[in-house]
């Protein structure tokens, strides 16, 4: 024990380096999975909480024919609505109960037409009974609650103050409503109320009860209102609207905070079972139906989480691989420092097993302490379950490496017979060469196969232990590339040596000679691997950030976007108004039709139609990263005849390159028009604002589209004797306005306040995407792994320099005795250490950039950037810092060595040497 302690004290700092590497790697691999799990839960909850429309579980059913009785009392409503909701709560599967909140129920009529003196153009009315454990709490401002019908047989209804004011009615007024079959339903307004709690969830089932809304196009708006039925008045409404005029809706709200990623798959299966078999809920018939988008949201979130975890696994595998190589370098240094002691104990009769056992006992203590510290730090940073696979892998290599190197070093000290036969010696060298080549070729084949499989299958498919080889593909490729690069080092140093021989100074020759004699393969390979991983992480981070910016342009198409749910001619005026605002460089209005049928082109059934003013839109595009689009000028020239022509003709269009020369036809509304491809589509946003790929796009002149569609419709009406389209009828009214400039977002919000258009700012899209829990978590991991790999690279340089320090010290001391000055000795040390380090650093940099280009697609980095396609590799300047950092490390090492030898006198050197 005492001998072991003395040996450990003598070599304390390599042991501390080993402990540090183990603790760092274990801490990261313990904390990261837990943190990613937390962010996965946050991503699931955020996706559900922000869903529009909400992800509620909705059960709908009609009453069916022959089940209504106008004379029934409130108990009929209680049994058909209130009790039905309670029965479904009791029958709800246990796995869904923590996720779903108390239901709200609504028995709502079909759309009824209504017209009053204040609303002569007419509107839409719903008669609705609401329940959420109780009927809504209201205060009757005038009149009373509706009840059973009187002698007139009219359905009694209550209205809120806002609805009554919009209709111009009051308590006691009778109105006539029109059913879809044009029959009349008399309604009596018994009272006007105000809600005691307008924010009560019960009102969410039919918000028009409290306040009117406006729907339809801006040119022909429709007022939408709803009236409140009581439990006593619902039976009469059912009887008046026989047979299926009243629909019951039971809405179970989803508690997003009760969701997590771990149980999402089970919830998806349970929801699918409910949708397939609504009878499980004891839902009232006939033909109840269960609908929800919760299962789709959970599935989409699960796919994103799986992709993020696969990407993180690749990063963790790279970090673990680099750390294992550093542990091997540290073990090699430890064996070199103890080589004299190992030869001595071996010469005294110690067995190799005994030597390895003592080294294993020491390494077990060191690695055990490092692993314990790493686990503790990881749990402090992220309390949760420990992923023991990574911990075990690092611990096993950390424990086994020192005894292996110790036994190998001791075995090399034994005297071996050397054959005097030149042929036998040559054969022995060939055997060693073949073994080394076989190992290198096997590693190269494994790396190529892993990379090919990763590119073919993608990292997202990595889901089990067998796929760890795919996750380790980058580190395997880096190791194989390092071995190939190592083969180039001797010829490179040989060339430098030939140049150094022509120098008049001894320093360069000594430096290159020392570099040739002291360079070792293991530190070089380890340095190349960790440097390439650091650069790879930097390239991935830069690519992700640049890709997110490009993704924002893809999704928005400008600095700001104004959209309306229906085409609105006022957007043309809005675009002109915004174009003159401060901070706006250009604005353009257009019509975006996401899916339009295309005929006459095999394999293409639907296209996105972009109808714009070519000149205005070209000006806008020229101020975006998409650049100028001369194709739009061609479209403008070709569309002039179609714009002014009254006879039906072909519509000039820009299409995909593979559609040139075809004769496609486009369905627009209820007419089909022939297209005349005049050019290819320029660079345009490749995604829709909701992130979905835009697909094939056809660009047309909006004025020409309106003229051609009108001409085709007029000709059809002439042939069939139908009604021709009215002059000025909306055919290609815009539904989108794009705005570019630093003040685009503010100007768009101000101008669209009255139109009610939805404003989407590119900067807001970018901020929301970068703050996404999965995206931000993955990028933080990339930065962490990059920093860790850079630190490991520094450790490799220090360890390699320490391994060759004794020999370097003896050589420089001898050279000083022969006349080499002190500062020249430092230059020789720099010349010895810098070339291999720079070759490894620069080679690792090139490998990292090449790896980034190779794995961007299989890593599905588009899910991080929000682009519809794979992002282009963008290497930031700071990704090249490892080379500078390693060169600086060499200078620091040389300075420390020079300082330690400063007190060494030449007389002492002469006596010792």
Tab-separated table of C-alpha atoms in Angstrom, residues 119-540:
chain	number	residue	atom	x	y	z
A	119	UNK	CA	-79.659	43.947	-38.974
A	120	UNK	CA	-81.512	44.183	-42.283
A	121	UNK	CA	-78.807	42.303	-44.201
A	122	UNK	CA	-79.365	39.355	-41.935
A	123	UNK	CA	-77.057	37.239	-39.845
A	124	UNK	CA	-76.625	33.817	-38.311
A	125	UNK	CA	-78.110	32.754	-34.966
A	126	UNK	CA	-77.393	29.710	-32.841
A	127	UNK	CA	-79.672	28.700	-29.966
A	128	UNK	CA	-77.469	27.081	-27.352
A	129	UNK	CA	-77.806	25.385	-23.993
A	130	UNK	CA	-74.574	25.489	-21.962
A	131	UNK	CA	-73.505	23.412	-18.971
A	132	UNK	CA	-70.244	22.997	-17.056
A	133	UNK	CA	-71.375	21.231	-13.907
A	134	UNK	CA	-74.038	23.899	-13.745
A	135	UNK	CA	-75.782	26.326	-16.038
A	136	UNK	CA	-73.964	29.629	-16.638
A	137	UNK	CA	-74.219	32.181	-13.848
A	138	UNK	CA	-75.992	35.270	-15.197
A	139	UNK	CA	-77.849	38.303	-13.924
A	140	UNK	CA	-81.035	39.153	-15.763
A	141	UNK	CA	-80.924	42.838	-16.616
A	142	UNK	CA	-84.458	42.725	-17.962
A	143	UNK	CA	-87.038	40.013	-18.350
A	144	UNK	CA	-86.520	36.499	-17.055
A	145	UNK	CA	-84.886	33.213	-17.916
A	146	UNK	CA	-86.393	31.290	-20.844
A	147	UNK	CA	-88.753	28.461	-20.016
A	148	UNK	CA	-91.193	26.098	-21.658
A	149	UNK	CA	-93.059	27.520	-24.685
A	150	UNK	CA	-96.255	29.471	-24.134
A	151	UNK	CA	-99.461	29.384	-26.097
A	152	UNK	CA	-97.738	30.818	-29.182
A	153	UNK	CA	-95.371	27.829	-29.283
A	154	UNK	CA	-92.321	30.062	-29.781
A	155	UNK	CA	-88.965	28.853	-28.532
A	156	UNK	CA	-87.954	30.991	-25.571
A	157	UNK	CA	-84.447	32.431	-25.646
A	158	UNK	CA	-82.250	34.743	-23.576
A	159	UNK	CA	-79.794	37.214	-25.108
A	160	UNK	CA	-76.756	38.954	-23.698
A	161	UNK	CA	-76.722	42.736	-23.659
A	162	UNK	CA	-74.204	42.906	-26.528
A	163	UNK	CA	-76.193	40.504	-28.718
A	164	UNK	CA	-79.509	42.206	-27.951
A	165	UNK	CA	-78.011	45.573	-28.834
A	166	UNK	CA	-76.572	44.306	-32.120
A	167	UNK	CA	-79.953	42.830	-33.100
A	168	UNK	CA	-81.931	45.789	-31.800
A	169	UNK	CA	-84.269	43.632	-29.692
A	170	UNK	CA	-85.236	43.575	-26.027
A	171	UNK	CA	-87.058	41.342	-23.566
A	172	UNK	CA	-90.502	40.377	-24.818
A	173	UNK	CA	-89.705	40.806	-28.529
A	174	UNK	CA	-90.527	38.025	-30.962
A	175	UNK	CA	-88.295	37.322	-33.965
A	176	UNK	CA	-88.507	34.949	-36.879
A	177	UNK	CA	-85.569	32.658	-37.638
A	178	UNK	CA	-85.085	30.663	-40.813
A	179	UNK	CA	-83.926	27.046	-40.881
A	180	UNK	CA	-81.699	25.722	-43.686
A	181	UNK	CA	-84.806	24.286	-45.375
A	182	UNK	CA	-86.281	27.845	-45.422
A	183	UNK	CA	-88.981	27.021	-42.849
A	184	UNK	CA	-89.627	29.468	-40.023
A	185	UNK	CA	-88.914	28.946	-36.307
A	186	UNK	CA	-90.557	31.580	-34.071
A	187	UNK	CA	-88.390	32.766	-31.179
A	188	UNK	CA	-89.403	34.792	-28.112
A	189	UNK	CA	-86.720	36.806	-26.309
A	190	UNK	CA	-87.698	36.401	-22.651
A	191	UNK	CA	-84.844	38.350	-21.124
A	192	UNK	CA	-81.531	40.137	-21.488
A	193	UNK	CA	-78.664	39.142	-19.212
A	194	UNK	CA	-75.093	39.853	-18.327
A	195	UNK	CA	-72.600	37.149	-17.387
A	196	UNK	CA	-71.366	37.221	-13.806
A	197	UNK	CA	-68.065	35.703	-14.939
A	198	UNK	CA	-67.388	36.245	-18.650
A	199	UNK	CA	-64.187	34.184	-18.307
A	200	UNK	CA	-66.000	31.071	-17.092
A	201	UNK	CA	-64.955	28.153	-19.360
A	202	UNK	CA	-68.622	27.401	-19.991
A	203	UNK	CA	-68.822	30.338	-22.416
A	204	UNK	CA	-65.936	29.003	-24.548
A	205	UNK	CA	-68.234	26.425	-26.143
A	206	UNK	CA	-70.165	29.210	-27.894
A	207	UNK	CA	-68.524	32.641	-27.357
A	208	UNK	CA	-71.099	34.296	-29.660
A	209	UNK	CA	-73.569	34.052	-26.762
A	210	UNK	CA	-71.752	36.897	-25.003
A	211	UNK	CA	-70.672	39.014	-27.950
A	212	UNK	CA	-71.369	39.078	-31.695
A	213	UNK	CA	-68.636	38.213	-34.158
A	214	UNK	CA	-68.250	38.941	-37.850
A	215	UNK	CA	-67.388	36.301	-40.432
A	216	UNK	CA	-67.143	35.978	-44.177
A	217	UNK	CA	-65.312	38.224	-46.647
A	218	UNK	CA	-64.883	41.910	-45.879
A	219	UNK	CA	-66.978	42.771	-48.929
A	220	UNK	CA	-69.944	40.811	-47.563
A	221	UNK	CA	-69.539	40.404	-43.781
A	222	UNK	CA	-71.965	38.256	-41.811
A	223	UNK	CA	-72.916	38.923	-38.192
A	224	UNK	CA	-72.794	35.807	-36.016
A	225	UNK	CA	-74.754	35.734	-32.738
A	226	UNK	CA	-76.054	33.143	-30.299
A	227	UNK	CA	-78.840	33.019	-27.736
A	228	UNK	CA	-78.975	31.154	-24.438
A	229	UNK	CA	-81.397	28.303	-23.882
A	230	UNK	CA	-82.274	27.062	-20.426
A	231	UNK	CA	-82.818	23.471	-19.382
A	232	UNK	CA	-86.549	24.164	-19.586
A	233	UNK	CA	-86.496	25.708	-23.079
A	234	UNK	CA	-84.154	23.218	-24.788
A	235	UNK	CA	-86.876	20.548	-25.390
A	236	UNK	CA	-88.946	23.063	-27.367
A	237	UNK	CA	-85.911	24.005	-29.473
A	238	UNK	CA	-85.271	20.343	-30.178
A	239	UNK	CA	-88.866	19.826	-31.280
A	240	UNK	CA	-88.775	22.891	-33.533
A	241	UNK	CA	-85.557	21.743	-35.186
A	242	UNK	CA	-86.402	18.038	-35.701
A	243	UNK	CA	-84.750	15.794	-36.668
A	244	UNK	CA	-81.070	16.667	-36.460
A	245	UNK	CA	-81.226	20.385	-35.851
A	246	UNK	CA	-79.633	20.221	-32.373
A	247	UNK	CA	-76.182	18.771	-31.733
A	248	UNK	CA	-74.754	17.910	-28.342
A	249	UNK	CA	-71.084	18.683	-27.867
A	250	UNK	CA	-69.141	17.512	-24.831
A	251	UNK	CA	-65.735	19.155	-24.646
A	252	UNK	CA	-63.042	17.827	-22.309
A	253	UNK	CA	-60.227	20.407	-22.017
A	254	UNK	CA	-56.667	19.106	-21.967
A	255	UNK	CA	-54.416	20.057	-19.055
A	256	UNK	CA	-51.120	20.602	-20.855
A	257	UNK	CA	-49.166	20.610	-17.589
A	258	UNK	CA	-50.294	17.037	-16.884
A	259	UNK	CA	-48.619	15.774	-20.063
A	260	UNK	CA	-45.099	14.440	-20.482
A	261	UNK	CA	-43.143	12.793	-23.243
A	262	UNK	CA	-42.750	9.437	-21.511
A	263	UNK	CA	-46.470	8.659	-21.494
A	264	UNK	CA	-47.312	10.320	-24.817
A	265	UNK	CA	-47.222	7.121	-26.869
A	266	UNK	CA	-49.651	5.382	-24.502
A	267	UNK	CA	-51.989	8.385	-24.652
A	268	UNK	CA	-51.917	8.351	-28.452
A	269	UNK	CA	-52.930	4.695	-28.486
A	270	UNK	CA	-55.715	5.322	-25.971
A	271	UNK	CA	-57.062	8.288	-27.932
A	272	UNK	CA	-57.032	6.276	-31.150
A	273	UNK	CA	-59.030	3.554	-29.397
A	274	UNK	CA	-61.615	6.108	-28.230
A	275	UNK	CA	-61.951	7.602	-31.697
A	276	UNK	CA	-62.490	4.127	-33.102
A	277	UNK	CA	-64.941	3.039	-30.361
A	278	UNK	CA	-66.830	6.009	-28.844
A	279	UNK	CA	-69.167	3.577	-27.074
A	280	UNK	CA	-66.436	3.049	-24.475
A	281	UNK	CA	-67.360	6.474	-23.075
A	282	UNK	CA	-71.079	5.610	-22.885
A	283	UNK	CA	-71.632	8.619	-25.133
A	284	UNK	CA	-75.305	9.217	-25.982
A	285	UNK	CA	-76.406	8.141	-29.422
A	286	UNK	CA	-77.201	7.877	-32.121
A	287	UNK	CA	-73.751	7.588	-33.773
A	288	UNK	CA	-71.598	9.528	-31.305
A	289	UNK	CA	-68.245	10.720	-32.593
A	290	UNK	CA	-64.991	11.389	-30.724
A	291	UNK	CA	-62.531	13.851	-32.236
A	292	UNK	CA	-59.334	15.438	-30.977
A	293	UNK	CA	-56.080	16.694	-32.368
A	294	UNK	CA	-54.246	15.804	-29.165
A	295	UNK	CA	-53.032	12.522	-30.661
A	296	UNK	CA	-51.656	14.302	-33.736
A	297	UNK	CA	-49.940	16.934	-31.590
A	298	UNK	CA	-48.390	14.290	-29.349
A	299	UNK	CA	-47.208	12.320	-32.372
A	300	UNK	CA	-45.607	15.382	-33.963
A	301	UNK	CA	-43.970	16.384	-30.690
A	302	UNK	CA	-42.751	12.810	-30.211
A	303	UNK	CA	-41.130	12.823	-33.642
A	304	UNK	CA	-39.314	16.058	-32.819
A	305	UNK	CA	-38.187	14.674	-29.463
A	306	UNK	CA	-36.936	11.470	-31.113
A	307	UNK	CA	-34.993	13.515	-33.649
A	308	UNK	CA	-33.494	15.712	-30.932
A	309	UNK	CA	-32.506	12.716	-28.827
A	310	UNK	CA	-30.865	11.049	-31.833
A	311	UNK	CA	-28.913	14.220	-32.548
A	312	UNK	CA	-27.871	14.426	-28.892
A	313	UNK	CA	-26.790	10.771	-28.949
A	314	UNK	CA	-24.450	11.507	-31.853
A	315	UNK	CA	-22.918	14.386	-29.899
A	316	UNK	CA	-22.572	12.340	-26.705
A	317	UNK	CA	-21.012	9.454	-28.627
A	318	UNK	CA	-18.475	11.859	-30.087
A	319	UNK	CA	-17.671	13.316	-26.674
A	320	UNK	CA	-17.327	9.852	-25.133
A	321	UNK	CA	-15.086	8.681	-27.981
A	322	UNK	CA	-12.823	11.698	-27.626
A	323	UNK	CA	-12.660	11.269	-23.850
A	324	UNK	CA	-11.729	7.596	-24.198
A	325	UNK	CA	-8.840	8.504	-26.491
A	326	UNK	CA	-7.624	11.076	-23.966
A	327	UNK	CA	-7.779	8.413	-21.247
A	328	UNK	CA	-5.609	6.185	-23.436
A	329	UNK	CA	-3.105	9.020	-23.901
A	330	UNK	CA	-3.032	9.612	-20.137
A	331	UNK	CA	-2.506	5.899	-19.504
A	332	UNK	CA	0.334	5.870	-22.040
A	333	UNK	CA	1.978	8.852	-20.314
A	334	UNK	CA	1.665	7.156	-16.940
A	335	UNK	CA	3.321	4.008	-18.275
A	336	UNK	CA	6.159	6.039	-19.829
A	337	UNK	CA	6.814	7.909	-16.594
A	338	UNK	CA	6.988	4.598	-14.754
A	339	UNK	CA	8.923	2.711	-17.407
A	340	UNK	CA	12.102	2.456	-15.306
A	341	UNK	CA	10.185	1.203	-12.274
A	342	UNK	CA	8.225	-1.258	-14.395
A	343	UNK	CA	11.416	-2.646	-15.937
A	344	UNK	CA	12.904	-2.986	-12.490
A	345	UNK	CA	9.991	-4.908	-10.962
A	346	UNK	CA	9.804	-7.056	-14.069
A	347	UNK	CA	13.495	-7.849	-13.825
A	348	UNK	CA	13.003	-8.827	-10.172
A	349	UNK	CA	10.473	-11.471	-11.177
A	350	UNK	CA	7.098	-9.712	-11.132
A	351	UNK	CA	4.577	-11.233	-13.511
A	352	UNK	CA	2.769	-9.204	-16.123
A	353	UNK	CA	-0.510	-10.139	-14.452
A	354	UNK	CA	0.761	-8.815	-11.134
A	355	UNK	CA	1.933	-5.568	-12.717
A	356	UNK	CA	-1.410	-5.161	-14.475
A	357	UNK	CA	-3.292	-5.970	-11.266
A	358	UNK	CA	-1.503	-3.268	-9.261
A	359	UNK	CA	-2.110	-0.732	-12.041
A	360	UNK	CA	-5.752	-1.802	-12.273
A	361	UNK	CA	-6.250	-1.332	-8.534
A	362	UNK	CA	-4.843	2.180	-8.752
A	363	UNK	CA	-6.867	3.078	-11.838
A	364	UNK	CA	-10.031	1.654	-10.274
A	365	UNK	CA	-9.649	4.036	-7.345
A	366	UNK	CA	-8.903	7.014	-9.590
A	367	UNK	CA	-11.659	6.271	-12.098
A	368	UNK	CA	-14.099	5.383	-9.328
A	369	UNK	CA	-13.526	8.729	-7.633
A	370	UNK	CA	-13.828	10.557	-10.951
A	371	UNK	CA	-17.019	8.708	-11.857
A	372	UNK	CA	-18.502	9.367	-8.420
A	373	UNK	CA	-17.721	13.066	-8.696
A	374	UNK	CA	-19.147	13.142	-12.220
A	375	UNK	CA	-22.358	11.401	-11.177
A	376	UNK	CA	-22.766	13.757	-8.212
A	377	UNK	CA	-22.178	16.843	-10.349
A	378	UNK	CA	-24.522	15.522	-13.035
A	379	UNK	CA	-27.257	14.825	-10.493
A	380	UNK	CA	-26.794	18.240	-8.911
A	381	UNK	CA	-27.098	19.874	-12.331
A	382	UNK	CA	-30.039	17.696	-13.400
A	383	UNK	CA	-31.621	15.475	-10.736
A	384	UNK	CA	-33.100	12.355	-12.258
A	385	UNK	CA	-32.298	8.828	-13.398
A	386	UNK	CA	-28.722	8.049	-14.425
A	387	UNK	CA	-27.905	6.718	-17.889
A	388	UNK	CA	-25.436	4.053	-16.786
A	389	UNK	CA	-24.434	3.027	-20.317
A	390	UNK	CA	-22.218	6.065	-20.793
A	391	UNK	CA	-20.889	5.886	-17.224
A	392	UNK	CA	-20.006	2.215	-17.607
A	393	UNK	CA	-18.299	2.742	-20.964
A	394	UNK	CA	-16.058	5.515	-19.645
A	395	UNK	CA	-15.331	3.654	-16.415
A	396	UNK	CA	-14.393	0.389	-18.139
A	397	UNK	CA	-11.945	2.057	-20.520
A	398	UNK	CA	-10.556	4.244	-17.745
A	399	UNK	CA	-9.916	1.224	-15.522
A	400	UNK	CA	-8.498	-1.112	-18.183
A	401	UNK	CA	-6.256	1.327	-20.074
A	402	UNK	CA	-3.536	1.895	-17.396
A	403	UNK	CA	-2.921	-1.802	-16.620
A	404	UNK	CA	-2.811	-2.592	-20.344
A	405	UNK	CA	-0.163	0.050	-21.023
A	406	UNK	CA	1.738	-0.873	-17.862
A	407	UNK	CA	1.880	-4.551	-18.822
A	408	UNK	CA	2.868	-3.688	-22.392
A	409	UNK	CA	5.654	-1.364	-21.203
A	410	UNK	CA	6.950	-3.984	-18.789
A	411	UNK	CA	6.853	-6.653	-21.483
A	412	UNK	CA	8.902	-4.479	-23.843
A	413	UNK	CA	11.696	-4.337	-21.282
A	414	UNK	CA	12.379	-8.070	-21.640
A	415	UNK	CA	15.385	-9.100	-23.668
A	416	UNK	CA	14.291	-10.726	-26.869
A	417	UNK	CA	16.169	-12.841	-29.310
A	418	UNK	CA	16.761	-11.079	-32.594
A	419	UNK	CA	17.282	-13.383	-35.510
A	420	UNK	CA	20.531	-13.040	-37.369
A	421	UNK	CA	18.726	-14.082	-40.521
A	422	UNK	CA	17.904	-11.004	-42.563
A	423	UNK	CA	14.959	-12.812	-44.131
A	424	UNK	CA	13.468	-13.603	-40.704
A	425	UNK	CA	13.851	-9.992	-39.586
A	426	UNK	CA	12.195	-8.777	-42.793
A	427	UNK	CA	9.377	-11.278	-42.278
A	428	UNK	CA	8.827	-10.070	-38.712
A	429	UNK	CA	8.632	-6.476	-39.933
A	430	UNK	CA	6.123	-7.489	-42.590
A	431	UNK	CA	3.965	-9.240	-39.993
A	432	UNK	CA	3.895	-6.094	-37.874
A	433	UNK	CA	3.122	-3.990	-40.928
A	434	UNK	CA	0.316	-6.304	-42.011
A	435	UNK	CA	-1.212	-6.289	-38.534
A	436	UNK	CA	-1.087	-2.516	-38.380
A	437	UNK	CA	-2.494	-2.166	-41.882
A	438	UNK	CA	-5.245	-4.680	-41.126
A	439	UNK	CA	-6.283	-2.697	-38.064
A	440	UNK	CA	-6.277	0.578	-39.949
A	441	UNK	CA	-8.172	-0.869	-42.905
A	442	UNK	CA	-10.737	-2.456	-40.576
A	443	UNK	CA	-11.256	0.876	-38.826
A	444	UNK	CA	-11.537	2.651	-42.167
A	445	UNK	CA	-14.099	0.133	-43.442
A	446	UNK	CA	-16.099	0.384	-40.208
A	447	UNK	CA	-16.055	4.182	-40.383
A	448	UNK	CA	-17.153	4.265	-44.020
A	449	UNK	CA	-19.888	1.706	-43.372
A	450	UNK	CA	-21.157	3.579	-40.312
A	451	UNK	CA	-21.186	6.889	-42.185
A	452	UNK	CA	-22.937	5.335	-45.183
A	453	UNK	CA	-25.554	3.760	-42.918
A	454	UNK	CA	-26.006	7.042	-41.075
A	455	UNK	CA	-26.502	8.954	-44.313
A	456	UNK	CA	-28.929	6.355	-45.624
A	457	UNK	CA	-30.992	5.743	-42.499
A	458	UNK	CA	-30.508	9.048	-40.715
A	459	UNK	CA	-29.722	9.599	-37.065
A	460	UNK	CA	-33.434	9.888	-36.291
A	461	UNK	CA	-33.718	6.136	-36.817
A	462	UNK	CA	-31.182	5.427	-34.078
A	463	UNK	CA	-33.382	3.964	-31.365
A	464	UNK	CA	-31.557	1.048	-29.768
A	465	UNK	CA	-28.147	-0.169	-28.563
A	466	UNK	CA	-27.277	-1.597	-31.973
A	467	UNK	CA	-27.565	1.891	-33.437
A	468	UNK	CA	-24.781	3.243	-31.238
A	469	UNK	CA	-22.488	2.398	-34.154
A	470	UNK	CA	-24.475	4.870	-36.253
A	471	UNK	CA	-24.245	7.459	-33.497
A	472	UNK	CA	-20.481	6.892	-33.314
A	473	UNK	CA	-20.054	7.346	-37.079
A	474	UNK	CA	-18.543	10.867	-36.797
A	475	UNK	CA	-15.928	9.819	-34.226
A	476	UNK	CA	-15.110	6.670	-36.228
A	477	UNK	CA	-14.629	8.728	-39.392
A	478	UNK	CA	-12.484	11.203	-37.466
A	479	UNK	CA	-10.319	8.375	-36.089
A	480	UNK	CA	-9.935	6.799	-39.529
A	481	UNK	CA	-9.077	10.167	-41.034
A	482	UNK	CA	-6.545	10.754	-38.262
A	483	UNK	CA	-4.776	7.486	-39.064
A	484	UNK	CA	-4.661	8.405	-42.743
A	485	UNK	CA	-3.300	11.827	-41.825
A	486	UNK	CA	-0.744	10.230	-39.519
A	487	UNK	CA	0.658	8.352	-42.490
A	488	UNK	CA	1.355	11.714	-44.108
A	489	UNK	CA	3.280	13.108	-41.133
A	490	UNK	CA	6.613	11.256	-41.653
A	491	UNK	CA	6.935	12.269	-45.332
A	492	UNK	CA	5.981	15.805	-44.385
A	493	UNK	CA	8.584	15.972	-41.629
A	494	UNK	CA	11.104	14.359	-43.977
A	495	UNK	CA	10.588	17.166	-46.456
A	496	UNK	CA	10.951	19.765	-43.724
A	497	UNK	CA	14.110	18.005	-42.530
A	498	UNK	CA	15.674	18.277	-45.990
A	499	UNK	CA	14.963	21.997	-45.957
A	500	UNK	CA	16.324	22.334	-42.409
A	501	UNK	CA	19.592	20.673	-43.399
A	502	UNK	CA	20.313	23.615	-45.661
A	503	UNK	CA	19.982	26.082	-42.800
A	504	UNK	CA	23.097	27.659	-41.280
A	505	UNK	CA	21.597	27.420	-37.810
A	506	UNK	CA	21.384	24.243	-35.798
A	507	UNK	CA	18.025	25.070	-34.228
A	508	UNK	CA	15.724	24.141	-37.138
A	509	UNK	CA	17.591	20.894	-37.753
A	510	UNK	CA	17.419	19.901	-34.092
A	511	UNK	CA	13.720	20.801	-33.887
A	512	UNK	CA	12.722	18.752	-36.927
A	513	UNK	CA	14.896	15.826	-35.874
A	514	UNK	CA	13.277	15.831	-32.431
A	515	UNK	CA	9.803	16.082	-33.986
A	516	UNK	CA	10.511	13.013	-36.151
A	517	UNK	CA	11.832	10.976	-33.248
A	518	UNK	CA	9.244	11.898	-30.602
A	519	UNK	CA	6.001	11.999	-32.597
A	520	UNK	CA	3.622	9.263	-31.433
A	521	UNK	CA	0.544	7.965	-33.218
A	522	UNK	CA	-1.859	7.755	-30.265
A	523	UNK	CA	-1.630	11.410	-29.123
A	524	UNK	CA	-1.754	12.543	-32.738
A	525	UNK	CA	-4.897	10.510	-33.463
A	526	UNK	CA	-6.525	11.651	-30.224
A	527	UNK	CA	-5.727	15.280	-31.029
A	528	UNK	CA	-7.137	15.020	-34.544
A	529	UNK	CA	-10.326	13.370	-33.261
A	530	UNK	CA	-11.105	15.853	-30.487
A	531	UNK	CA	-10.147	18.815	-32.692
A	532	UNK	CA	-12.408	17.567	-35.487
A	533	UNK	CA	-15.264	17.052	-33.017
A	534	UNK	CA	-14.829	20.579	-31.659
A	535	UNK	CA	-14.873	22.027	-35.184
A	536	UNK	CA	-17.817	19.787	-36.102
A	537	UNK	CA	-19.830	21.128	-33.177
A	538	UNK	CA	-18.887	24.677	-34.110
A	539	UNK	CA	-19.937	24.063	-37.703
A	540	UNK	CA	-23.233	22.526	-36.574
